[in-house]
PDB file of C-alpha atoms in Angstrom:
ATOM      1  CA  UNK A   1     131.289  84.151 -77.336  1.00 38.00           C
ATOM      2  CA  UNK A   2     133.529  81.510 -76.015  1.00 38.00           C
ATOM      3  CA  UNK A   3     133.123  77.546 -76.587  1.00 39.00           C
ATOM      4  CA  UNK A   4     130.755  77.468 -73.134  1.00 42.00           C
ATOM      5  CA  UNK A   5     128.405  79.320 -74.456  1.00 44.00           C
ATOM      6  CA  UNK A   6     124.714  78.275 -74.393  1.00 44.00           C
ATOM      7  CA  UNK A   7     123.776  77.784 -77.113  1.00 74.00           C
ATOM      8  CA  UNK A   8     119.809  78.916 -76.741  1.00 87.00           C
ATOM      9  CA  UNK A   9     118.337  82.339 -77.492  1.00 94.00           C
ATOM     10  CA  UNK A  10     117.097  84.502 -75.037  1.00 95.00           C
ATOM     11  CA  UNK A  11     114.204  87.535 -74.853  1.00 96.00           C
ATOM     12  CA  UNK A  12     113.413  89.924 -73.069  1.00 95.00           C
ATOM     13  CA  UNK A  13     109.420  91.051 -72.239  1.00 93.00           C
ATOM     14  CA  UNK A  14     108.292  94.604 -71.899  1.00 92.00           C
ATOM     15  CA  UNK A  15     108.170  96.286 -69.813  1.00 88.00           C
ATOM     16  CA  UNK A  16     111.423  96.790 -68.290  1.00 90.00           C
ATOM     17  CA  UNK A  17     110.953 100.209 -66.982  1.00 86.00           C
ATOM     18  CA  UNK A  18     109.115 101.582 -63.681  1.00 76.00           C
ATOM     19  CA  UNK A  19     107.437 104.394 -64.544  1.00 67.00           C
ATOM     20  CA  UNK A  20     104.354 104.924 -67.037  1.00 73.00           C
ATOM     21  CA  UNK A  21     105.180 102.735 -70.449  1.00 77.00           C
ATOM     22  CA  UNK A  22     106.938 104.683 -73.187  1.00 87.00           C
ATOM     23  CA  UNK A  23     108.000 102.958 -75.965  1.00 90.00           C
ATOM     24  CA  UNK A  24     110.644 105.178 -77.185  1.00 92.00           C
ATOM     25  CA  UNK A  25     112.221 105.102 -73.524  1.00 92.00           C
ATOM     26  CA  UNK A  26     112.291 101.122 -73.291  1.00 91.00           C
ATOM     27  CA  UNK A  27     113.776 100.844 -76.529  1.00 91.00           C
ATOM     28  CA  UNK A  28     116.637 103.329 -76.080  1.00 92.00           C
ATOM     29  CA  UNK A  29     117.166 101.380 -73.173  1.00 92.00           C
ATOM     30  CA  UNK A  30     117.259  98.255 -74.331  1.00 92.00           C
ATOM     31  CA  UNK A  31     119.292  99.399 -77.613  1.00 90.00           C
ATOM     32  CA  UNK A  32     122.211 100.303 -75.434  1.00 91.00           C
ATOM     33  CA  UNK A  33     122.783  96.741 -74.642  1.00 91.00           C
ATOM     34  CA  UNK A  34     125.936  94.689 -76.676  1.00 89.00           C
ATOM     35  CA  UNK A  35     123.655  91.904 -78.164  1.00 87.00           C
ATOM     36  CA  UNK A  36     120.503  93.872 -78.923  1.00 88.00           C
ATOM     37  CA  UNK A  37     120.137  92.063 -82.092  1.00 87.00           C
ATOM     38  CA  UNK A  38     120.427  88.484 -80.231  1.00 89.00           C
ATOM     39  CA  UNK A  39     118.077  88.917 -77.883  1.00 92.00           C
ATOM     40  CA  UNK A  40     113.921  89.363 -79.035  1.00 95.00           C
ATOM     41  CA  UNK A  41     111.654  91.826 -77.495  1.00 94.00           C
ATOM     42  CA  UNK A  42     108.786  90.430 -76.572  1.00 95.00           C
ATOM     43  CA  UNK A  43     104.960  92.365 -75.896  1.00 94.00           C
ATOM     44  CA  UNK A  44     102.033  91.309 -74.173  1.00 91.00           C
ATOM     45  CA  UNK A  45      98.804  91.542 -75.000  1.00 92.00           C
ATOM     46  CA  UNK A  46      96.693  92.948 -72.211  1.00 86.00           C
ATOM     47  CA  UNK A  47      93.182  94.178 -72.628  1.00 85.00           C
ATOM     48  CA  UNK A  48      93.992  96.592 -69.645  1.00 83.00           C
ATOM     49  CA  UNK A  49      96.599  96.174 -66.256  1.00 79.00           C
ATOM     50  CA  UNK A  50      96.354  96.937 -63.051  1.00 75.00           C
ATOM     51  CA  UNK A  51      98.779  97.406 -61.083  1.00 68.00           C
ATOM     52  CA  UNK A  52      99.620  94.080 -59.225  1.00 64.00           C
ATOM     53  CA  UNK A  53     102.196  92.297 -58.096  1.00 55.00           C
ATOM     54  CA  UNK A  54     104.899  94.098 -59.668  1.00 56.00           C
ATOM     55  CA  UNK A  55     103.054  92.819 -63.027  1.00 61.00           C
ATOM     56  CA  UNK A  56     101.641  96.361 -64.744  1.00 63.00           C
ATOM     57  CA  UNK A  57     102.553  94.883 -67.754  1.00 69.00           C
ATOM     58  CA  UNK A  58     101.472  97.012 -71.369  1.00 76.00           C
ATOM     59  CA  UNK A  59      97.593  97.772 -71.905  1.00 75.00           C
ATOM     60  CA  UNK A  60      98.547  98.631 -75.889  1.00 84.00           C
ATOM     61  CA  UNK A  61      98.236  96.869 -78.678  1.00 91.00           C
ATOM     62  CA  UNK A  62     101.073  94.713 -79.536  1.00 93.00           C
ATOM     63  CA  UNK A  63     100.264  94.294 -83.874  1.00 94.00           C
ATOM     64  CA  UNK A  64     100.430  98.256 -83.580  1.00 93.00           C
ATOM     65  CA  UNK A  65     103.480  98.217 -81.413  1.00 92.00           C
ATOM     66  CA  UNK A  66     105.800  96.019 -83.508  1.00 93.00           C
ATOM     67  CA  UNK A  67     104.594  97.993 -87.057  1.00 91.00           C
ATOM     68  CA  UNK A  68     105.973 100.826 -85.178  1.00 91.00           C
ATOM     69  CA  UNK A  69     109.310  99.049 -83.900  1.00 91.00           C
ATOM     70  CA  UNK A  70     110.057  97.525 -87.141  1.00 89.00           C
ATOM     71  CA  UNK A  71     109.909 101.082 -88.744  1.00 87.00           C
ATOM     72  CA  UNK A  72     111.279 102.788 -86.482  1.00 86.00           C
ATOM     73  CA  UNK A  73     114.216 100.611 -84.660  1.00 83.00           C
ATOM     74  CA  UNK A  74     114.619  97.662 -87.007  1.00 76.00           C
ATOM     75  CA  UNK A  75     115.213  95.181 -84.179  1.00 71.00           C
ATOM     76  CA  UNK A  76     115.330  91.907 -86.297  1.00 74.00           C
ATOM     77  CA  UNK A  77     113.884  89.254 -83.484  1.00 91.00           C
ATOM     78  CA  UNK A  78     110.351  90.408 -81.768  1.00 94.00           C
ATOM     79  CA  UNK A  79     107.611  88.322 -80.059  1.00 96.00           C
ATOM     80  CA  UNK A  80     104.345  88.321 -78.912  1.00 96.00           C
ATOM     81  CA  UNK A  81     103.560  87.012 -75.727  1.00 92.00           C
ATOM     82  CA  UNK A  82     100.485  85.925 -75.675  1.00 95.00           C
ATOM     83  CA  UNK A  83      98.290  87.231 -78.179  1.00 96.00           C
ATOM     84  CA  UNK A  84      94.863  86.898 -75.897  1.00 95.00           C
ATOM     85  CA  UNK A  85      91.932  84.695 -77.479  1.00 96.00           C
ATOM     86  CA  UNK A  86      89.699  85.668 -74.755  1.00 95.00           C
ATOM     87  CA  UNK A  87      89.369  88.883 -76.118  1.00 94.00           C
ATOM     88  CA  UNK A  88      90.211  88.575 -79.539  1.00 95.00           C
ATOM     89  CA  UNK A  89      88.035  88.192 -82.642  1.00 94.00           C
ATOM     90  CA  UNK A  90      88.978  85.795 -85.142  1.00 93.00           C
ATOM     91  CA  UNK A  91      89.227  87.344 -87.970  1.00 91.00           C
ATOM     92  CA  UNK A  92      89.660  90.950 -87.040  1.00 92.00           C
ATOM     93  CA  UNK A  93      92.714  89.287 -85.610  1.00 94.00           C
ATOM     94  CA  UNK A  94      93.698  87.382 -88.919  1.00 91.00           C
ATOM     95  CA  UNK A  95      93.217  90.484 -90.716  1.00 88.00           C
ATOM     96  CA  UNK A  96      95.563  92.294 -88.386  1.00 92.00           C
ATOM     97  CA  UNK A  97      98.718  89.539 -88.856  1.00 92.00           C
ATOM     98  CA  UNK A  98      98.097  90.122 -92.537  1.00 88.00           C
ATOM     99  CA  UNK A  99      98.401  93.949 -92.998  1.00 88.00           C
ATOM    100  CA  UNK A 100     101.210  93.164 -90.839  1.00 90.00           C
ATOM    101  CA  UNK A 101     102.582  90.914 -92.986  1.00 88.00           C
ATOM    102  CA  UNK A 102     102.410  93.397 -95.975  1.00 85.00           C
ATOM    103  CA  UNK A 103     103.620  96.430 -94.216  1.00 85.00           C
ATOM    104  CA  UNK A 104     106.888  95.032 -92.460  1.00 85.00           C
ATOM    105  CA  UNK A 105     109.143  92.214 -92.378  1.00 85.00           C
ATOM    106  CA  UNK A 106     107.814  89.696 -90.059  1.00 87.00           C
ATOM    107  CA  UNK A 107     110.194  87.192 -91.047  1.00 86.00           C
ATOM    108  CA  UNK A 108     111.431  86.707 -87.158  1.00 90.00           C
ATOM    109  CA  UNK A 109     108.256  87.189 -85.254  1.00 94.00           C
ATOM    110  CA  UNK A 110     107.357  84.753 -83.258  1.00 96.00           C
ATOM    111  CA  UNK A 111     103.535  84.932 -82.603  1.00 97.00           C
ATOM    112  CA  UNK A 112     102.286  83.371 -79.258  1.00 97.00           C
ATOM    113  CA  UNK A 113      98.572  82.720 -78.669  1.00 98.00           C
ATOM    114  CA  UNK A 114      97.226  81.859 -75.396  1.00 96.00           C
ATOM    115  CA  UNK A 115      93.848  81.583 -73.694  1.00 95.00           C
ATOM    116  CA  UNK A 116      94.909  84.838 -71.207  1.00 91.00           C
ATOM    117  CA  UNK A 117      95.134  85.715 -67.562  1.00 84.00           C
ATOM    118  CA  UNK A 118      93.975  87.922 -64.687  1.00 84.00           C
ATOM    119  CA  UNK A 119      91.239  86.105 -64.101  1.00 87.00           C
ATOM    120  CA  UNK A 120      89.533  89.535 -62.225  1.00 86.00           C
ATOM    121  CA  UNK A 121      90.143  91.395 -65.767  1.00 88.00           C
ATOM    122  CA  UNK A 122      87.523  88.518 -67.236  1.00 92.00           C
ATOM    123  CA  UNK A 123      85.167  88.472 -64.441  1.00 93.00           C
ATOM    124  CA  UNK A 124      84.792  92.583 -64.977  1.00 93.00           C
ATOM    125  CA  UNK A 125      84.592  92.258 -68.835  1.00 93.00           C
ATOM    126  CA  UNK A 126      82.218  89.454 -68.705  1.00 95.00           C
ATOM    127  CA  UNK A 127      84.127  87.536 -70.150  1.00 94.00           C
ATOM    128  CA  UNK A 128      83.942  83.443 -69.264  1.00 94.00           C
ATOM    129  CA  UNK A 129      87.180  82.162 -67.048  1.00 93.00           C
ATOM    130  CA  UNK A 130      85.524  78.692 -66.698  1.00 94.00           C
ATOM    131  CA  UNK A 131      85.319  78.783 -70.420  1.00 95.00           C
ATOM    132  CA  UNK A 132      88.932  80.266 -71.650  1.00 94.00           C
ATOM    133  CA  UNK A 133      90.201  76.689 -72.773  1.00 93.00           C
ATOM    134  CA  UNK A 134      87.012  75.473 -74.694  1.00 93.00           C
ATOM    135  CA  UNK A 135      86.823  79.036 -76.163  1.00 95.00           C
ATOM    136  CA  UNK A 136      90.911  78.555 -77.301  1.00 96.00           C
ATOM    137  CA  UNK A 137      90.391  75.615 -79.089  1.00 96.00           C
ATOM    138  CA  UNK A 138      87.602  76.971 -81.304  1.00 96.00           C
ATOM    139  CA  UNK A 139      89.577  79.890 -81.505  1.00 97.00           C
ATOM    140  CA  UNK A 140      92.566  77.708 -82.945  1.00 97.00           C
ATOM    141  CA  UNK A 141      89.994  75.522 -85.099  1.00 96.00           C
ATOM    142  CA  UNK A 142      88.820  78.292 -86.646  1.00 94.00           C
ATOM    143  CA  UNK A 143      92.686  80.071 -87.233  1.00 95.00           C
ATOM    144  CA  UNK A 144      93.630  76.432 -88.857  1.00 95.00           C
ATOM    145  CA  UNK A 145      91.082  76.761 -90.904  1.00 92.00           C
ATOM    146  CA  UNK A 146      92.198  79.879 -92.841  1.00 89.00           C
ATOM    147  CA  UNK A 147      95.752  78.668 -92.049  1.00 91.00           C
ATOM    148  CA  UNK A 148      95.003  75.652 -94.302  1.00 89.00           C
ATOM    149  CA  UNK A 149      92.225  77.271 -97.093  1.00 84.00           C
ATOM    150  CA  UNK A 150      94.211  80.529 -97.913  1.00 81.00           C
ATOM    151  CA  UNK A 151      93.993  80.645-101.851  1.00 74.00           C
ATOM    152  CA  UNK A 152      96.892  82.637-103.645  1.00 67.00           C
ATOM    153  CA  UNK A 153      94.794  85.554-104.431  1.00 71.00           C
ATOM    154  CA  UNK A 154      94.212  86.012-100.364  1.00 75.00           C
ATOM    155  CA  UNK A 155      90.744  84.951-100.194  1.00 82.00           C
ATOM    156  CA  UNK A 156      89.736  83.053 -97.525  1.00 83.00           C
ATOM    157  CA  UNK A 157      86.308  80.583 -97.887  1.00 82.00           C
ATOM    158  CA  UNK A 158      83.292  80.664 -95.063  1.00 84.00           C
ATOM    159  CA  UNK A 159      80.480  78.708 -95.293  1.00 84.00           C
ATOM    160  CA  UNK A 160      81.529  78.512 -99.470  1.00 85.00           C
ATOM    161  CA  UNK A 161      81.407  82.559 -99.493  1.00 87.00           C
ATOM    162  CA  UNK A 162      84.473  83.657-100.542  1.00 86.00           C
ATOM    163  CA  UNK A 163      86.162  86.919 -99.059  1.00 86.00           C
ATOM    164  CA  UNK A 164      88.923  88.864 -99.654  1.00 84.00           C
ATOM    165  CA  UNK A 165      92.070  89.076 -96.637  1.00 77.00           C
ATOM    166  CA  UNK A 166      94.254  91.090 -98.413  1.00 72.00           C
ATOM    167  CA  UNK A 167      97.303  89.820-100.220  1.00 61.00           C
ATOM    168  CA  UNK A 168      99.662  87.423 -98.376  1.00 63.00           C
ATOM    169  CA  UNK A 169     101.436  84.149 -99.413  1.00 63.00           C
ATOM    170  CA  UNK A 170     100.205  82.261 -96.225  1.00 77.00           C
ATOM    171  CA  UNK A 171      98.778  83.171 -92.580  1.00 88.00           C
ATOM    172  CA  UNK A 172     101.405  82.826 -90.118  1.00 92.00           C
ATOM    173  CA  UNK A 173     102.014  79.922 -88.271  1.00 94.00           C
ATOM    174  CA  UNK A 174     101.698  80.213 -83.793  1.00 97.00           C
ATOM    175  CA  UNK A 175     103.274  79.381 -81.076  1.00 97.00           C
ATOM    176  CA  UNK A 176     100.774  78.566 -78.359  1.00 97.00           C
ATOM    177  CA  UNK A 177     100.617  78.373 -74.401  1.00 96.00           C
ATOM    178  CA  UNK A 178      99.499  75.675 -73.114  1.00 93.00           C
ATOM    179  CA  UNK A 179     100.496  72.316 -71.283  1.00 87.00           C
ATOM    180  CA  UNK A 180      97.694  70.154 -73.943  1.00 92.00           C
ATOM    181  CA  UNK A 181      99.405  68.255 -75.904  1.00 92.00           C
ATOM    182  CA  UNK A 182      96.383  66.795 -77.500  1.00 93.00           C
ATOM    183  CA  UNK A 183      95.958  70.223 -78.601  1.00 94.00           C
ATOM    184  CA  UNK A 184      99.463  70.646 -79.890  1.00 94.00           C
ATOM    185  CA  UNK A 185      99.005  67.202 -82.191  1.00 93.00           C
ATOM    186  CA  UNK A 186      95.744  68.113 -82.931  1.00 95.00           C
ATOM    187  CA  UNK A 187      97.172  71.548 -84.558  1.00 96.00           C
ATOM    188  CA  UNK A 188     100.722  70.021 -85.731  1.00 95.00           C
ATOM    189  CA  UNK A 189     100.962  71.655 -88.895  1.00 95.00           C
ATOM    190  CA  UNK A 190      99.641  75.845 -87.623  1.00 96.00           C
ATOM    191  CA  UNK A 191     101.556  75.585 -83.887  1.00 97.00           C
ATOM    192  CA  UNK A 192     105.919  75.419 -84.815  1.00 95.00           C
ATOM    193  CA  UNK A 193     106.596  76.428 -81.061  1.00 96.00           C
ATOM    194  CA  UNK A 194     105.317  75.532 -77.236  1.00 96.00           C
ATOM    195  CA  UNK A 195     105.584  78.409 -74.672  1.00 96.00           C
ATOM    196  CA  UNK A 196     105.117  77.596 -70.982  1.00 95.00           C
ATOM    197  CA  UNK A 197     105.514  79.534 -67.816  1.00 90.00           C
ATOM    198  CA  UNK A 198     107.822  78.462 -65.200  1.00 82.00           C
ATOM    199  CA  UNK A 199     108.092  74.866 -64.566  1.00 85.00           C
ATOM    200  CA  UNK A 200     110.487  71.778 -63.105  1.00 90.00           C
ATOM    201  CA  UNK A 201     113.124  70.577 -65.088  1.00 94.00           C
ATOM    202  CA  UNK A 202     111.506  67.489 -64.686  1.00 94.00           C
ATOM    203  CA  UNK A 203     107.828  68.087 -66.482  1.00 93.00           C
ATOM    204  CA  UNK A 204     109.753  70.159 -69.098  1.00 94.00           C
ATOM    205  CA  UNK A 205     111.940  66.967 -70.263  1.00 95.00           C
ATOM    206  CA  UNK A 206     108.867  65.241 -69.830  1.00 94.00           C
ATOM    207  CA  UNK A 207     107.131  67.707 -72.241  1.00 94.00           C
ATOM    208  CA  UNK A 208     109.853  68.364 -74.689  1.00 94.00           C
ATOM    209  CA  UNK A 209     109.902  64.755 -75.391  1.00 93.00           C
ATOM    210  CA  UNK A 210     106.253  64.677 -76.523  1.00 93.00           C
ATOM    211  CA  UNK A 211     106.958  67.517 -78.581  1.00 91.00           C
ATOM    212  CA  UNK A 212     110.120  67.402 -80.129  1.00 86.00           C
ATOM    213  CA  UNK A 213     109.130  68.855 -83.574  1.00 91.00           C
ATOM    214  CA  UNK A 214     108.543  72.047 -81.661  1.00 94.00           C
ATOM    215  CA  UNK A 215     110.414  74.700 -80.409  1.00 95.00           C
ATOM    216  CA  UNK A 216     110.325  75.109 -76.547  1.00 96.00           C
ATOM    217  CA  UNK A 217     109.938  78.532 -74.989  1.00 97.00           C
ATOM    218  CA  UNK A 218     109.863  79.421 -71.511  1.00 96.00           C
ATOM    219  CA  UNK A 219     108.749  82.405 -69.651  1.00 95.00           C
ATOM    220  CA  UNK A 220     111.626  83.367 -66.567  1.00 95.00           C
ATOM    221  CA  UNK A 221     110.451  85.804 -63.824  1.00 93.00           C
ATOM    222  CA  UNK A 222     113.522  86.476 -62.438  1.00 92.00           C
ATOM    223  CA  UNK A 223     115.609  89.132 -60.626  1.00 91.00           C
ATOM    224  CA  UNK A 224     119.403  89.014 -60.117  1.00 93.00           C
ATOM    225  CA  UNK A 225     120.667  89.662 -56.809  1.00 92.00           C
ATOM    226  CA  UNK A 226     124.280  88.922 -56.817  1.00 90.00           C
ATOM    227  CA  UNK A 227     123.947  88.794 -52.470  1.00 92.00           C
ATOM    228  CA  UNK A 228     122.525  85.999 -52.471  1.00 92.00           C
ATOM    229  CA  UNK A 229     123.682  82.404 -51.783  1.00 91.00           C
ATOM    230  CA  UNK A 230     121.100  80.363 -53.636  1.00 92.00           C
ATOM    231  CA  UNK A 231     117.784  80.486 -55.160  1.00 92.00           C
ATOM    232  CA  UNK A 232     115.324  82.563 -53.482  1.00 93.00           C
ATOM    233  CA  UNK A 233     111.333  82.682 -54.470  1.00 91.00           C
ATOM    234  CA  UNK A 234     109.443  85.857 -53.971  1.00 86.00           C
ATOM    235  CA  UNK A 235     105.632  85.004 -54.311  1.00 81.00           C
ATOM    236  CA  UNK A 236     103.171  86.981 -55.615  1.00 74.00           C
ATOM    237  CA  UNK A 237      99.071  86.599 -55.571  1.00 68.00           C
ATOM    238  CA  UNK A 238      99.448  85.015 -59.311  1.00 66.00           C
ATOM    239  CA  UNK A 239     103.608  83.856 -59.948  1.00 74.00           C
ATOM    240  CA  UNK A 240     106.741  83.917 -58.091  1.00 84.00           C
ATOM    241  CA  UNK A 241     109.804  85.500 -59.194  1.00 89.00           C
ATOM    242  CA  UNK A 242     113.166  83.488 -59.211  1.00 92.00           C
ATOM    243  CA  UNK A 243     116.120  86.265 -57.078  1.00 94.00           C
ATOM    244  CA  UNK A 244     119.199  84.339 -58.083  1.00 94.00           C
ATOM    245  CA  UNK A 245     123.103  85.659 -59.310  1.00 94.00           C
ATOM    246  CA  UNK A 246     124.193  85.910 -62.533  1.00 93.00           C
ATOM    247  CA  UNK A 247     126.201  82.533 -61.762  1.00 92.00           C
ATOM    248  CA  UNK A 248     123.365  80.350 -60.789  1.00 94.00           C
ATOM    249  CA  UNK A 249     121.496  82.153 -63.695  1.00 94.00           C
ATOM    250  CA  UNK A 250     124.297  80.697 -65.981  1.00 91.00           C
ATOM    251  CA  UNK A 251     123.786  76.907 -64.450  1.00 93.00           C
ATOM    252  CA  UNK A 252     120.082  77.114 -64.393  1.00 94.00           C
ATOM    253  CA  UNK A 253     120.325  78.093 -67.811  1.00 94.00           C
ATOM    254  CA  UNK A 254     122.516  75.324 -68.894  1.00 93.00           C
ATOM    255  CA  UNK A 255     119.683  72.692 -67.063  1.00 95.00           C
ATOM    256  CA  UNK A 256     117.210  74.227 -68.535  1.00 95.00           C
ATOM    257  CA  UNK A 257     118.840  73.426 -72.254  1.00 94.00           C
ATOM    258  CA  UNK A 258     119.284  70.176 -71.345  1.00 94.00           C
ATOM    259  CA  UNK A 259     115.754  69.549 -70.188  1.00 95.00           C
ATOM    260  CA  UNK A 260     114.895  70.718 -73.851  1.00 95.00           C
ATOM    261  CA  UNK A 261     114.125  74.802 -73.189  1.00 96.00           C
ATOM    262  CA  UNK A 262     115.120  76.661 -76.832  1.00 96.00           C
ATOM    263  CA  UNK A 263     114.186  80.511 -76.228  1.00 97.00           C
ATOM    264  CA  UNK A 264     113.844  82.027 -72.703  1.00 97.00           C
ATOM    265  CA  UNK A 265     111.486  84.956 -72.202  1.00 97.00           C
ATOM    266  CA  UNK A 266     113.289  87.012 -69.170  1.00 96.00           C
ATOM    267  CA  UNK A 267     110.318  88.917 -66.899  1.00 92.00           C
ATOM    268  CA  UNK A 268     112.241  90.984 -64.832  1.00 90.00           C
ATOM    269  CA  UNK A 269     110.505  93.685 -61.944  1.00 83.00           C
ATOM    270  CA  UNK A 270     110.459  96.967 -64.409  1.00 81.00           C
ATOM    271  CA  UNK A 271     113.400  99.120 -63.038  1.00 82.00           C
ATOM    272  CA  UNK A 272     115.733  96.195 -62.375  1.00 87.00           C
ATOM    273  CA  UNK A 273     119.231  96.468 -63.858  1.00 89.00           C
ATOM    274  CA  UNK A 274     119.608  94.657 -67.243  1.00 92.00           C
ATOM    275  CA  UNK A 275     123.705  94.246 -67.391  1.00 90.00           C
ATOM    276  CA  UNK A 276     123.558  90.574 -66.990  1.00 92.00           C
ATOM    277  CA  UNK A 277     121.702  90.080 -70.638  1.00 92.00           C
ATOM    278  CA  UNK A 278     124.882  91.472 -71.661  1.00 88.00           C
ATOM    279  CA  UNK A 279     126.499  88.910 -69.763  1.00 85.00           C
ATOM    280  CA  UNK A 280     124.995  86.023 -71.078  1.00 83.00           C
ATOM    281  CA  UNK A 281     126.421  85.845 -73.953  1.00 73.00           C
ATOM    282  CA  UNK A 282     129.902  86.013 -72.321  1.00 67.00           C
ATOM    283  CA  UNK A 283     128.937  82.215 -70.323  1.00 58.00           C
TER     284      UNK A 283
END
């Protein structure tokens, strides 16, 4: 890297591929780039997909997926983006992060949380949409509370009934998405990062600054089309994707540090060529 370089980290979300999801297939692709070990593989967590938009996404389990990775490959920086708390019971989740915790190294896993999406997915699981965000903050109440009452021998306390978790030194701490920053404060000490979708430079120097204890992470739906002249938006029923070259990638990079972005999340249309994460690192 030269002295231009930017200085944030980026990722890359799975899957990157467009043909059925294989695993083994998008990680020998993605382990033939130079900086594999810079850049963090990030999963979704999607009860089921449909295919949408260009956005199939991964209907598998993401806990399961990184155990596997982490054996397997060894990549050192993985993320989850979002674990969904629609869908997800409290504590079977907890339980999960734990035997986690004891099987691998999870040292540089970052662990998003998020209310979900696909608001047709809910509405067929009957599940509440009008609901998501009340349902998230009990959902993050209750986390914080075993975040905060783990004892050393892994029990956790409910109602003054004590049960056992398994061993662990502490319960991970999240990075949420969402925009409530009431929510953020409330949950200072459990949340150490913010992820947001797509957003003006503007609002994110706006939010950064009411958050600057936190790392800033921003999803990037983007595809690199080195034709054209400036920024073009493709819109889809539920996001846009950003068709730019690698040389307005590197400035809108650059604004997006200064507005107070730390990690971006790259969502690319599976099948699309990945050279420029290569090239990123060469800015």
């Amino acid at each position: 890297m030269n002295g231009d370089c930017i200085k944030m980290e980026y990722g890359i979300m799975l899957p990157t591929l467009d043909r059925n999801f294989n695993i083994d297939d998008e990680l020998n692709r993605l382990n033939q780039l130079k900086n594999i070990n810079e850049l963090r593989i990030w999963f979704r967590d999607l009860p089921a997909t449909q295919k949408i938009d260009s956005d199939e996404g991964i209907a598998m389990a993401p806990l399961l997926a990184i155990q596997y990775v982490l054996s397997k490959y060894g990549f050192l920086k993985l993320g989850i983006g979002v674990l969904n708390t629609s869908f997800r019971n409290i504590m079977l989740t907890i339980r999960e992060l734990i035997t986690l915790g004891n099987l691998v190294n999870t040292e540089n896993l970052i662990i998003g949380v998020g209310s979900g999406e696909k608001e047709l997915l809910f509405k067929d699981s009957n599940i509440s949409w009008s609901e998501k965000s009340l349902n998230f903050e009990f959902w993050l109440t209750e986390y914080n509370h075993h975040f905060n009452n783990l004892e050393q021998n892994g029990r956790i306390n409910l109602k003054n009934h004590y049960y056992s978790m398994g061993a662990l030194k502490q319960i991970p701490r999240l990075a949420v998405a969402t925009k409530n920053i009431d929510m953020v404060n409330k949950f200072d000490k459990l949340i150490d990062s913010n992820i947001i979708w797509l957003s003006n430079l503007e609002d994110i120097s706006k939010l950064k600054q009411k958050i600057k204890n936190k790392k800033l992470i921003m999803f990037l739906p983007i595809s690199i089309n080195n034709a054209v002249k400036k920024i073009e938006i493709i819109q889809f029923e539920d996001r846009d994707i950003l068709v730019m070259t690698e040389e307005i990638l590197k400035l809108y990079l650059r604004e997006l540090e200064k507005s107070g972005v730390n990690e971006v999340i790259f969502s690319i249309i599976p099948g699309s060529n990945l050279n420029f994460l290569d090239n990123l690192y060469q800015f």
